[in-house]
Tab-separated table of C-alpha atoms and ligand atoms in Angstrom:
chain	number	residue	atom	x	y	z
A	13	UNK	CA	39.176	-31.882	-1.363
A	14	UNK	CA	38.817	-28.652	-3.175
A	15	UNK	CA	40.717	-25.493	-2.084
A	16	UNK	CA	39.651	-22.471	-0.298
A	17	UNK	CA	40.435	-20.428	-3.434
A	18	UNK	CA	38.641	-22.891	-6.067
A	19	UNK	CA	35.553	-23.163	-3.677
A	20	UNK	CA	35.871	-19.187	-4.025
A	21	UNK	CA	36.115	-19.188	-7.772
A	22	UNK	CA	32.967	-22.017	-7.946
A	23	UNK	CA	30.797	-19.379	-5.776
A	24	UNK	CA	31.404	-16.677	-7.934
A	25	UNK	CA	30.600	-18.478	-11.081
A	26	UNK	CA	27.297	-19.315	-9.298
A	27	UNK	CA	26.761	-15.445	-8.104
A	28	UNK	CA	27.833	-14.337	-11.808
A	29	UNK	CA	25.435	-16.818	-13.967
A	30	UNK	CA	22.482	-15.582	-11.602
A	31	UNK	CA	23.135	-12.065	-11.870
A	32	UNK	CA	21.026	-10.098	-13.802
A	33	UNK	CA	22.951	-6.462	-13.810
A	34	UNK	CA	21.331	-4.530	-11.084
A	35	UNK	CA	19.771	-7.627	-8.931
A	36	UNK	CA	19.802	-11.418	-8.513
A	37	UNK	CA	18.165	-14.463	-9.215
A	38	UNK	CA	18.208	-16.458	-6.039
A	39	UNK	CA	18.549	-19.412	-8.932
A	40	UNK	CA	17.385	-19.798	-12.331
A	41	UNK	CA	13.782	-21.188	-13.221
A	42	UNK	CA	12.207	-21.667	-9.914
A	43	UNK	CA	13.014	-18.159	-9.033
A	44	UNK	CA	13.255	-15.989	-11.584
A	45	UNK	CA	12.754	-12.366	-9.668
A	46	UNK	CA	14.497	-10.639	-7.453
A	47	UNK	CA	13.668	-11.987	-4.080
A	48	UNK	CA	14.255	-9.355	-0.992
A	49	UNK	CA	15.962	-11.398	1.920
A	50	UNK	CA	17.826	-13.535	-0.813
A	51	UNK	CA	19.224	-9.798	-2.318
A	52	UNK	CA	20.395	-8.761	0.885
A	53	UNK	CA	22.699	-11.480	1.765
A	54	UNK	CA	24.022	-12.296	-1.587
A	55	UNK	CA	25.092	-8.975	-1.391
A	56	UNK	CA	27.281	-10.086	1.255
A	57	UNK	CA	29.161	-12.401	-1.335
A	58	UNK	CA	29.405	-9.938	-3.785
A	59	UNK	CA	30.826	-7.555	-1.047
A	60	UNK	CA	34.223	-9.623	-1.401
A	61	UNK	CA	34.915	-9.428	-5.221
A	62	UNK	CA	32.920	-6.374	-6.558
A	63	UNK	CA	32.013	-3.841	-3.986
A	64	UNK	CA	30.218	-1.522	-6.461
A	65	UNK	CA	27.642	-4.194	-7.472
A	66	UNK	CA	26.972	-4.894	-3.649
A	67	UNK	CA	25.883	-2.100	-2.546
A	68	UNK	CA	23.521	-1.766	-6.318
A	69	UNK	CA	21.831	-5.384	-5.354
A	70	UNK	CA	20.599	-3.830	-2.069
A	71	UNK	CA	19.379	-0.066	-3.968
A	72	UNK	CA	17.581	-2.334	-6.447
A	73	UNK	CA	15.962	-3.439	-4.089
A	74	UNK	CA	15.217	-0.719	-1.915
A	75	UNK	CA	13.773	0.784	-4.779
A	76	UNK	CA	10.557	-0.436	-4.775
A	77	UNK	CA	10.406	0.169	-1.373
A	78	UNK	CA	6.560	1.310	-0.719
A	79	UNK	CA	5.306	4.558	0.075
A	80	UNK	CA	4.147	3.148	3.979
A	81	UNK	CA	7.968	1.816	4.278
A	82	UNK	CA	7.215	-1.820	3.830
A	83	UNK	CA	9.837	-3.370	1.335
A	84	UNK	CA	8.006	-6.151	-0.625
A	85	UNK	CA	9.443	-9.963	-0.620
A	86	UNK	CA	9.596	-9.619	-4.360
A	87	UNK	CA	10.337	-7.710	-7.482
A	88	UNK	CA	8.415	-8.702	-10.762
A	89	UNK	CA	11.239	-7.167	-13.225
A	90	UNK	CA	10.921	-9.266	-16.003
A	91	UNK	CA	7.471	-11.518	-17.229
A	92	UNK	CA	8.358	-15.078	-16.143
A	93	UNK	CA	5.417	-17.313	-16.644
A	94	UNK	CA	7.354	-20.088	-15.001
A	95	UNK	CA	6.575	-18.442	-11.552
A	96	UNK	CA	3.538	-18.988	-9.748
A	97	UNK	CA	2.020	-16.874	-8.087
A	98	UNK	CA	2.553	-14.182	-10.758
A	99	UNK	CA	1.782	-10.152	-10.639
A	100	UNK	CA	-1.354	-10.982	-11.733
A	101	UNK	CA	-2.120	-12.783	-8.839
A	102	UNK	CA	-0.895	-10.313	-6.751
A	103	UNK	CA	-2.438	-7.173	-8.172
A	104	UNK	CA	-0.489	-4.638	-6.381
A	105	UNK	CA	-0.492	-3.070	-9.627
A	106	UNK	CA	3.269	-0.966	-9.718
A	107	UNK	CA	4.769	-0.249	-13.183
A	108	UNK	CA	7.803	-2.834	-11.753
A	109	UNK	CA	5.244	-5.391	-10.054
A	110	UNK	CA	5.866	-6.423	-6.331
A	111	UNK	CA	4.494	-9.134	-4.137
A	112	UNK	CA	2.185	-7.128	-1.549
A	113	UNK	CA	3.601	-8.827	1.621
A	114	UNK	CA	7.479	-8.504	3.130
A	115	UNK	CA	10.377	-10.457	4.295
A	116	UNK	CA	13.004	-11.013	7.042
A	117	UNK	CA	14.786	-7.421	7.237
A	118	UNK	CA	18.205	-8.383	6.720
A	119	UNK	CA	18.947	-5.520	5.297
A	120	UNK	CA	20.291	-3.211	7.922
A	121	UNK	CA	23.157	-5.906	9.214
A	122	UNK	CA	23.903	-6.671	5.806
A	123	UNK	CA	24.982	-2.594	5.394
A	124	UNK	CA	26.506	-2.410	8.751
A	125	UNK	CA	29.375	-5.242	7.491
A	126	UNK	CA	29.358	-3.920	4.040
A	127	UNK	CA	30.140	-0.567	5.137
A	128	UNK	CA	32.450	-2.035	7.790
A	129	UNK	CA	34.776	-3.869	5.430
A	130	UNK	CA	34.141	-1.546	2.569
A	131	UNK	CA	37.911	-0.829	0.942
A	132	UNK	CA	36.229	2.070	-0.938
A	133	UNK	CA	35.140	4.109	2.040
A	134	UNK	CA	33.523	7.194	0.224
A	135	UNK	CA	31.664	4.522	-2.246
A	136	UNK	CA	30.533	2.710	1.224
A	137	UNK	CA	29.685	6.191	2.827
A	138	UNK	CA	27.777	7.458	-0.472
A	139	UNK	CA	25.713	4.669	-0.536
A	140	UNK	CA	25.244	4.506	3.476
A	141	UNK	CA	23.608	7.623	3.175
A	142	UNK	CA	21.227	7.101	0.732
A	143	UNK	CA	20.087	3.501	2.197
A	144	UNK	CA	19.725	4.706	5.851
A	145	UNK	CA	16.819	6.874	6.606
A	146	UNK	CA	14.989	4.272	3.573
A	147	UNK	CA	15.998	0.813	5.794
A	148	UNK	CA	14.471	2.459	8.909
A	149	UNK	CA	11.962	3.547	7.584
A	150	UNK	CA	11.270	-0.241	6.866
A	151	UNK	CA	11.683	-1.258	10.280
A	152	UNK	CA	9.546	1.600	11.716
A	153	UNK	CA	7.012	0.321	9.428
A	154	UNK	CA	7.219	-2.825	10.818
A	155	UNK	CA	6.536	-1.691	13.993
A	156	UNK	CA	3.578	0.231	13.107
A	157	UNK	CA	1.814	-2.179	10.764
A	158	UNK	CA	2.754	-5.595	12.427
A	159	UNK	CA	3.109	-4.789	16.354
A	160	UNK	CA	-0.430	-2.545	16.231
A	161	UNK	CA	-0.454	-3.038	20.101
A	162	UNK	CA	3.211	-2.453	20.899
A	163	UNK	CA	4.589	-5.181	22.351
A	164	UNK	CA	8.146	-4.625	21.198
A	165	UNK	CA	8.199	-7.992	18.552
A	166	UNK	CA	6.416	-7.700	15.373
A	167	UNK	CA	3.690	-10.770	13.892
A	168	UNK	CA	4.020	-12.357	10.388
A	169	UNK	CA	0.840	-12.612	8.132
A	170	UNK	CA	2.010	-15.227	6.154
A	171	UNK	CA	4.293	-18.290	6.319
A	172	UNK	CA	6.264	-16.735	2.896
A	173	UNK	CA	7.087	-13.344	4.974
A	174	UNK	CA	9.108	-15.317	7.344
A	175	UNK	CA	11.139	-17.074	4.339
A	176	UNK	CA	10.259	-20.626	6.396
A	177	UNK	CA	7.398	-20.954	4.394
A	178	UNK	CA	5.900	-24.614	5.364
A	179	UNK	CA	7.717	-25.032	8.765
A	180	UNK	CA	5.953	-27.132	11.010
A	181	UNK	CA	5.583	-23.957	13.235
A	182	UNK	CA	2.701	-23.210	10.949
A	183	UNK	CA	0.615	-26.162	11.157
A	184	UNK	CA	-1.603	-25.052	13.906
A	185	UNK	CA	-2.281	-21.448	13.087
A	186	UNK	CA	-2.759	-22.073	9.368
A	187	UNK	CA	-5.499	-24.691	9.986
A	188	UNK	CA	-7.351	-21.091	10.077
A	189	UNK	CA	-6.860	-20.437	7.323
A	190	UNK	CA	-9.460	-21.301	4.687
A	191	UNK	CA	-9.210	-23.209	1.244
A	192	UNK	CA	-12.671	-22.584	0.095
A	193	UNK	CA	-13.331	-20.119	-2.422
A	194	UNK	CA	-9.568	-20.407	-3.692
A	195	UNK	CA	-10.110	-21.827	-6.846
A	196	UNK	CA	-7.972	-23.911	-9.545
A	197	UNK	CA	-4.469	-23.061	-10.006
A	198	UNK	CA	-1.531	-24.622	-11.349
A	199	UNK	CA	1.851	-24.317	-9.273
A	200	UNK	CA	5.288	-23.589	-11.061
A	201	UNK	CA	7.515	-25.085	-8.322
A	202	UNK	CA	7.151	-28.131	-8.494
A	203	UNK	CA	7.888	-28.578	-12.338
A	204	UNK	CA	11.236	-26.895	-11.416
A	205	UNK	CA	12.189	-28.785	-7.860
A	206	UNK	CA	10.961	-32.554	-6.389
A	207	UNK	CA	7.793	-32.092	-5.179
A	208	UNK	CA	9.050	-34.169	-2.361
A	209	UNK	CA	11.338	-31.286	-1.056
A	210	UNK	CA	8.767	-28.794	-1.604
A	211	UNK	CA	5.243	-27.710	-0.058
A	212	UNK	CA	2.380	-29.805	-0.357
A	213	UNK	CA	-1.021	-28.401	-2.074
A	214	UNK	CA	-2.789	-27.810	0.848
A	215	UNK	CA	-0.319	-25.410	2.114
A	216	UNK	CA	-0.427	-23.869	-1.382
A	217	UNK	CA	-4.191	-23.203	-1.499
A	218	UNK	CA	-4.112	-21.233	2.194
A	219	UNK	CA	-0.647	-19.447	1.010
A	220	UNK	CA	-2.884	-18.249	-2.142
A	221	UNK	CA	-6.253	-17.743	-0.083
A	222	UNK	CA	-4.364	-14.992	2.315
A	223	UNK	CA	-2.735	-13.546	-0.233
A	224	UNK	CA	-6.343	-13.160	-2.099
A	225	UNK	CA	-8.002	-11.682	1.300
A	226	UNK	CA	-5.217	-9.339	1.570
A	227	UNK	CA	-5.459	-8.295	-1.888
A	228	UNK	CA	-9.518	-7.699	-1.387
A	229	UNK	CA	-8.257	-5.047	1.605
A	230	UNK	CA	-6.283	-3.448	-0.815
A	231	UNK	CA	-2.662	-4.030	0.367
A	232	UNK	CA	-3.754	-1.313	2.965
A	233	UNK	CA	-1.408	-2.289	5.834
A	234	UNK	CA	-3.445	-0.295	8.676
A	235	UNK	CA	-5.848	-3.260	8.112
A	236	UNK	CA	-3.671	-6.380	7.389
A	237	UNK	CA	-2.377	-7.150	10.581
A	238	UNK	CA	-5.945	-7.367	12.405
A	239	UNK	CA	-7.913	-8.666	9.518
A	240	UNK	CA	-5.111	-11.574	8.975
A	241	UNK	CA	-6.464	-15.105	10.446
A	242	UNK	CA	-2.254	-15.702	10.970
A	243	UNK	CA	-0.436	-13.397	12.738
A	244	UNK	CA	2.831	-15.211	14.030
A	245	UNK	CA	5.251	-13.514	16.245
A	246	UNK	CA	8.515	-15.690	14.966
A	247	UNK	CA	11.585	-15.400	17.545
A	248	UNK	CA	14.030	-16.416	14.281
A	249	UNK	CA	12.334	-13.237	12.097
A	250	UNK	CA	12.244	-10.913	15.244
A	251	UNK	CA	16.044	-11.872	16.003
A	252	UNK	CA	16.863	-10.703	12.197
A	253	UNK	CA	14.774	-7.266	12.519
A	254	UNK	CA	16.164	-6.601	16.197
A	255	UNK	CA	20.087	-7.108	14.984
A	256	UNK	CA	18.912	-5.077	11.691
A	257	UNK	CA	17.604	-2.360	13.943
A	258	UNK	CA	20.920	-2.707	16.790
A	259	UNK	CA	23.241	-2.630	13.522
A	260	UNK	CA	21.349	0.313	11.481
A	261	UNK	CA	21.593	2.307	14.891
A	262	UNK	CA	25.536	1.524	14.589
A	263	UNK	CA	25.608	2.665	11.311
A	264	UNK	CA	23.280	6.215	11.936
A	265	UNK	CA	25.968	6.725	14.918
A	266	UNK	CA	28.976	6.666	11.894
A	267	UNK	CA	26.972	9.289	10.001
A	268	UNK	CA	25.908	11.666	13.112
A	269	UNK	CA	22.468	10.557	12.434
A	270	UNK	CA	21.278	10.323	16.240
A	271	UNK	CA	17.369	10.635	15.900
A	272	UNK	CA	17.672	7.383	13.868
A	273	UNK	CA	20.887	6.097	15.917
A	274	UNK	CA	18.206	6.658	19.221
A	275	UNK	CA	14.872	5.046	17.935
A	276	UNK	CA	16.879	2.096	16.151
A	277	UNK	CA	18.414	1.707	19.546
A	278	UNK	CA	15.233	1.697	21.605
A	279	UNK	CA	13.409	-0.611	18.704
A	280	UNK	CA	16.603	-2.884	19.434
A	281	UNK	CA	16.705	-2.924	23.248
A	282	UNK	CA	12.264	-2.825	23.936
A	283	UNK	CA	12.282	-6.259	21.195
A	284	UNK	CA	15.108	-8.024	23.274
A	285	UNK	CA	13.350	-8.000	26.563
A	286	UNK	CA	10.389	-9.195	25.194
A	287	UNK	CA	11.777	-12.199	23.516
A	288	UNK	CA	12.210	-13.628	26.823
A	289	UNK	CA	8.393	-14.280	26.831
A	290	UNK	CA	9.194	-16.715	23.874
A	291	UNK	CA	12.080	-18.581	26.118
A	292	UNK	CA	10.805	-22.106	26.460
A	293	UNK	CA	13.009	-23.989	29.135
A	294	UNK	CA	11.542	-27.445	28.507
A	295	UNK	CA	12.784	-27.302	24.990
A	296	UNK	CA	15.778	-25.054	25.660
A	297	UNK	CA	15.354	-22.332	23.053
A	298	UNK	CA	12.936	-19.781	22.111
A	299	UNK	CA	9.417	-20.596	20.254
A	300	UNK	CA	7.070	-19.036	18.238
A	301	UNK	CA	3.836	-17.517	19.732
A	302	UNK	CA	0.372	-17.929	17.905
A	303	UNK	CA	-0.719	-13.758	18.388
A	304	UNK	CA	-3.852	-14.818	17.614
A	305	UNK	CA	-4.519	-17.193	20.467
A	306	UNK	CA	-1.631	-15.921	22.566
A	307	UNK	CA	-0.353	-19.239	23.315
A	308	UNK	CA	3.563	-20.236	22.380
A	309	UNK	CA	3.626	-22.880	19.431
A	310	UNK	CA	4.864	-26.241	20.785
A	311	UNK	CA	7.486	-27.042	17.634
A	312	UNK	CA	10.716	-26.950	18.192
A	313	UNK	CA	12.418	-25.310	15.070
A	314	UNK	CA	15.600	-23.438	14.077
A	315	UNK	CA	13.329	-19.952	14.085
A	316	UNK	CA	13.864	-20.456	18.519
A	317	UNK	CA	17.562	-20.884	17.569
A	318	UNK	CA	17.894	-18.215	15.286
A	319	UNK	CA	17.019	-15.806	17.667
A	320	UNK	CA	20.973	-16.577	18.557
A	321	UNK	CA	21.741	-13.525	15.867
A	322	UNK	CA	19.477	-10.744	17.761
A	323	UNK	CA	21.866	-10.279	21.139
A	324	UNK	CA	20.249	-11.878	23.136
A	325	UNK	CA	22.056	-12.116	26.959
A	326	UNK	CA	25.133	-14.761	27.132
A	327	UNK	CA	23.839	-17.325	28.972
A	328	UNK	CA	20.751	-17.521	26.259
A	329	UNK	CA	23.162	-17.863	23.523
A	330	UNK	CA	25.299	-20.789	25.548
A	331	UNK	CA	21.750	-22.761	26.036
A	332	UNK	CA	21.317	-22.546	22.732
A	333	UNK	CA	24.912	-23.983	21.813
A	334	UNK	CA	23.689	-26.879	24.177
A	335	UNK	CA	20.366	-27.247	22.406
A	336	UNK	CA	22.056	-27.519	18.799
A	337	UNK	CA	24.875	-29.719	20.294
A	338	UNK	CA	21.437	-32.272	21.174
A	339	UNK	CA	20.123	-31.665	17.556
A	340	UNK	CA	23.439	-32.424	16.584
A	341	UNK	CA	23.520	-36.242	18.229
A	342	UNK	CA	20.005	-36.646	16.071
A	343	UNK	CA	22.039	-35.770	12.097
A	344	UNK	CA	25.175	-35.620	10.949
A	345	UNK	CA	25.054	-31.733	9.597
A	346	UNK	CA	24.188	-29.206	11.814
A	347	UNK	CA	21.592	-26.763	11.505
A	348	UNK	CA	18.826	-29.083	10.895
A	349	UNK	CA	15.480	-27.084	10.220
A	350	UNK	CA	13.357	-28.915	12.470
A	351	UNK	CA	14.462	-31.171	15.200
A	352	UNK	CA	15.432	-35.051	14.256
A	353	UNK	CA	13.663	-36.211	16.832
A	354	UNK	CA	10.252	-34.494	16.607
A	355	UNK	CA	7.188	-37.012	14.743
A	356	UNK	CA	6.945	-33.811	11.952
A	357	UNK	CA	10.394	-33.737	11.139
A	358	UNK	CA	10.977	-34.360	7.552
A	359	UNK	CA	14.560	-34.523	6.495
A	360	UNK	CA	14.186	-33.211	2.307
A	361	UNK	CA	11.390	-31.286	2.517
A	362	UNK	CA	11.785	-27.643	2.731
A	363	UNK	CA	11.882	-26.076	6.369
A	364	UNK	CA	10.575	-29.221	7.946
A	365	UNK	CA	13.965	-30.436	8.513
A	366	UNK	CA	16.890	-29.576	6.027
A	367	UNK	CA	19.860	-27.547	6.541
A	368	UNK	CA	19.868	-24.068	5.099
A	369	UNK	CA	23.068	-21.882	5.033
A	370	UNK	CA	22.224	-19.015	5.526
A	371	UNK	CA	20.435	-19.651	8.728
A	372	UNK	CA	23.353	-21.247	9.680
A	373	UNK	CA	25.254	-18.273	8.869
A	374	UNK	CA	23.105	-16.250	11.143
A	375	UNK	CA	23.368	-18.688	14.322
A	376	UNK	CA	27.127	-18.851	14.137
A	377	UNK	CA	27.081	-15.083	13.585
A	378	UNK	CA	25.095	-14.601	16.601
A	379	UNK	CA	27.006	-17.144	18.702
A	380	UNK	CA	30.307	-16.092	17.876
A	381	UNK	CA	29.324	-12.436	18.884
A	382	UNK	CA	27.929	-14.148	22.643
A	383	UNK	CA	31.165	-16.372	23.278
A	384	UNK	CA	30.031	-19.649	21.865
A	385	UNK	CA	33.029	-19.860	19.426
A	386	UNK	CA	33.283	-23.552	19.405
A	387	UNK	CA	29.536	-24.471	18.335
A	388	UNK	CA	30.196	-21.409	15.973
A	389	UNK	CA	32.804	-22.742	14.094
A	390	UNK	CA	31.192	-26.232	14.154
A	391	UNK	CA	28.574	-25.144	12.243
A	392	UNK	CA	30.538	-23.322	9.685
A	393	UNK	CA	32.476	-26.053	9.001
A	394	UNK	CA	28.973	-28.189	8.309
A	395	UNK	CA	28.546	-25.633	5.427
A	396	UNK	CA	31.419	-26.018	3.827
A	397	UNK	CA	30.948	-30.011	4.269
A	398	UNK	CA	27.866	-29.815	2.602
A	399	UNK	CA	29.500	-27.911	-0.141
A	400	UNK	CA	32.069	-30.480	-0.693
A	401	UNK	CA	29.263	-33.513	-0.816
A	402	UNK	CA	26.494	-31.706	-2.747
A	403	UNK	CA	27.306	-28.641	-4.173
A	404	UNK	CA	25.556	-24.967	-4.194
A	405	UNK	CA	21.962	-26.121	-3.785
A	406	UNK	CA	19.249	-24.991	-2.163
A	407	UNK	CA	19.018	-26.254	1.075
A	408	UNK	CA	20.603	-29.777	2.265
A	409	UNK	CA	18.716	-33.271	4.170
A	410	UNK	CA	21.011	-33.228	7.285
A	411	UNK	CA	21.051	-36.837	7.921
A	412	UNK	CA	22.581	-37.450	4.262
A	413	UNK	CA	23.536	-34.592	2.819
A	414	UNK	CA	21.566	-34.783	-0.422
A	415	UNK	CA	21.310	-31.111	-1.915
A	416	UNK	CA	17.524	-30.247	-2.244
A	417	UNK	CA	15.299	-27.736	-4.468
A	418	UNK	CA	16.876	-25.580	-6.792
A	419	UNK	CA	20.450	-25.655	-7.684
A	420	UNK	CA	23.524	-23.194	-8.363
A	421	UNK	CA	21.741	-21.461	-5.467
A	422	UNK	CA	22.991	-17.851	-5.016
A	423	UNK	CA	22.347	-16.837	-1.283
A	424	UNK	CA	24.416	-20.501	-0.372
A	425	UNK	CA	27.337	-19.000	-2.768
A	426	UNK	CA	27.154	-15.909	-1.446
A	427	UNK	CA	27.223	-17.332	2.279
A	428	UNK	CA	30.404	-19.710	1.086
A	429	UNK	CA	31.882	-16.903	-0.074
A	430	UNK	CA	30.962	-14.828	3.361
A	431	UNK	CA	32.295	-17.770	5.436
A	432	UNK	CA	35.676	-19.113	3.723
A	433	UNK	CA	36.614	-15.131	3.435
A	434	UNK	CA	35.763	-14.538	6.955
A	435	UNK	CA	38.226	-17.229	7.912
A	436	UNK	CA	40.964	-16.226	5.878
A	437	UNK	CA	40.512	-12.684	7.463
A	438	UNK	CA	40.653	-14.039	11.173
A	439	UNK	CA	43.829	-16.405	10.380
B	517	DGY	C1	8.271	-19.620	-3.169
B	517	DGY	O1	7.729	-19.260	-4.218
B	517	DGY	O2	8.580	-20.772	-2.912
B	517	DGY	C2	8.691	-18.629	-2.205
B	517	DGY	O3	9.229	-19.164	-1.061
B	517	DGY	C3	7.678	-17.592	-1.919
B	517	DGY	O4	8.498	-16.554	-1.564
């Protein structure tokens, strides 16, 4: 069994061999940009050996933020024809290329236990100052552009801006979307990963046909939202803007920034009263509603767990400890993706069933926070389990713990890194 300090040292050789000066690779060859929710929490992990490049991975990023406040999922800074879809397919058409479409706004905690742990406080307080009016204006965007009639929970427009890009939660909305008209393309991912653990073609010509239509409109986001044939309000992605949003306001307070500190507040508190519409109490945890059709989405996935990190009330968080502790009797690592027992579930491929750490970093975040210490804990120790079997992949099958995707995986460094530190600072 390895030691805390060697499993340290390993996830900091992974961090370092991805890191490309001012931003990360999430891993080398299937991902070879810098990806905006991956950025974010790697941060984290740097956060405990080099605070300076922390707080750079998250300004990299935040600078090629967009003039309407969106921050794009990715950064084209280098040509990489081993990537599909390219800028080319994209067309957004920036000197540093972007993607056109967003990703879960993880930003804003992220600072908040940066800043809170920083050892250099005027480094911390410097950068602070510079990120905070630029992160809310992210999640003001978001609240403009992708909750158009103000319902307090924002919609997705496509299954890659909610990082869970071929959950089963998807199925039923995306059989809207069209393939005709796509044309022929090759995909890049699966010459890099199993195409076993990965999307199927299908799903890859209706990822590529909205990101076509929304390129015809321009990239204007006063039309997206409305014109997009998936708009999906997910309870996991809400939970990570609403705890961006309660942390940011945390942050604003620390700098006597109140107008921000107030409206990050409201944001926080209007979004976690209306996630009780989402509350299913057959399945015991929260699902995702099709906007589109306004009815919930009958799959129960971790994006209803998630919700665990927003702050939600006590006794939402302890059903939720119950309703993993039942996923739990189905696999023998906990998070699973997609519940063991559900016909879809698919234990390698992608977010139809494996284990992903940082998600699991999230929950036990979130349930720690609400009481649920035990199931927290119990989850964390699953990571580092999986770490010990399989190494720093991608994401993990949690029936056998078989690493899946890419490898030397950056975010699940950064979130050993986050979680072995963390317990060495409670001890
Ligand atoms: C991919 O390329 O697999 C990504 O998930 C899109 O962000």
């Amino acid at each position: 069994m390895a030691t805390t300090h060697d499993m340290i040292d390993r996830a900091q050789g992974v961090m370092r061999r991805n890191d490309r000066g001012h931003y990360t690779v999430p891993t080398h060859g299937l991902y070879p940009f810098q990806w905006n929710w991956d950025s974010a929490l790697s941060a984290l992990g740097f956060s405990h050996f080099d605070e300076a490049r922390a707080w750079i991975e998250i300004e990299t990023l935040f600078a090629h933020q967009w003039d309407d406040g969106m921050v794009p999922h990715i950064i084209f800074h280098e040509r990489d024809e081993g990537y599909y879809p390219g800028p080319d397919v994209w067309g957004t058409k920036f000197a540093v290329p972007t993607t056109g479409i967003t990703q879960p706004p993880v930003a804003g905690f992220a600072a908040l236990r940066m800043f809170e742990r920083a050892k250099d406080r005027a480094l911390a307080e410097n950068h602070v100052r510079a990120l905070l009016p630029r992160i809310h204006a992210w999640h003001r965007w978001f609240f403009d552009s992708r909750d158009p009639r103000g319902t307090g929970l924002v919609a997705v427009i496509h299954p890659w801006e909610t990082g869970r890009d071929n959950s089963v939660d998807w199925d039923a909305a995306f059989e809207r979307v069209p393939t005709e008209g796509v044309g022929t393309f090759t995909r890049r991912d699966t010459q890099h990963a199993n195409p076993s653990h990965r999307p199927t073609d299908e799903q890859y010509k209706r990822y590529i046909w909205l990101v076509q239509h929304f390129r015809s409109l321009g990239w204007d986001n006063t039309k997206l939202h409305d014109a997009s044939p998936f708009q999906v309000v997910d309870p996991g992605f809400n939970a990570i803007l609403l705890r961006s949003c309660a942390d940011l306001a945390e942050l604003a307070d620390a700098l006597g920034e109140a107008e921000i500190a107030a409206q990050s507040r409201a944001f926080a508190a209007k979004g976690i009263d209306a996630l009780e519409t989402l509350w299913s109490t057959p399945h015991g945890q929260y699902l995702c509603l099709d906007r589109t059709t306004g009815q919930l989405i009958d799959s129960p996935s971790i994006g209803g767990i998630l919700t665990a990190f927003a702050g939600i009330p006590a006794q939402r968080c302890a059903a939720l400890a119950t309703r993993i502790d039942t996923l739990g009797k189905a696999c023998e690592y906990l998070v699973p993706s997609h519940d063991p027992t559900h016909p879809a579930f698919d234990s390698l491929r992608y977010w139809r069933g494996p284990v992903w750490l940082i998600v699991n970093y999230m929950i036990s975040d979130g349930l720690e926070r609400a009481g649920q210490g035990v199931m927290a804990d119990r989850i964390k120790a699953d990571c580092l389990r999986l770490i010990e079997r399989s190494g720093f992949a991608e994401y993990y099958d949690p029936l056998t713990a078989e690493g899946c995707g890419g490898d030397a995986f950056t975010w699940t460094a950064a979130m050993v890194i986050e979680i072995l530190n963390s317990q060495k600072m409670a001890a």
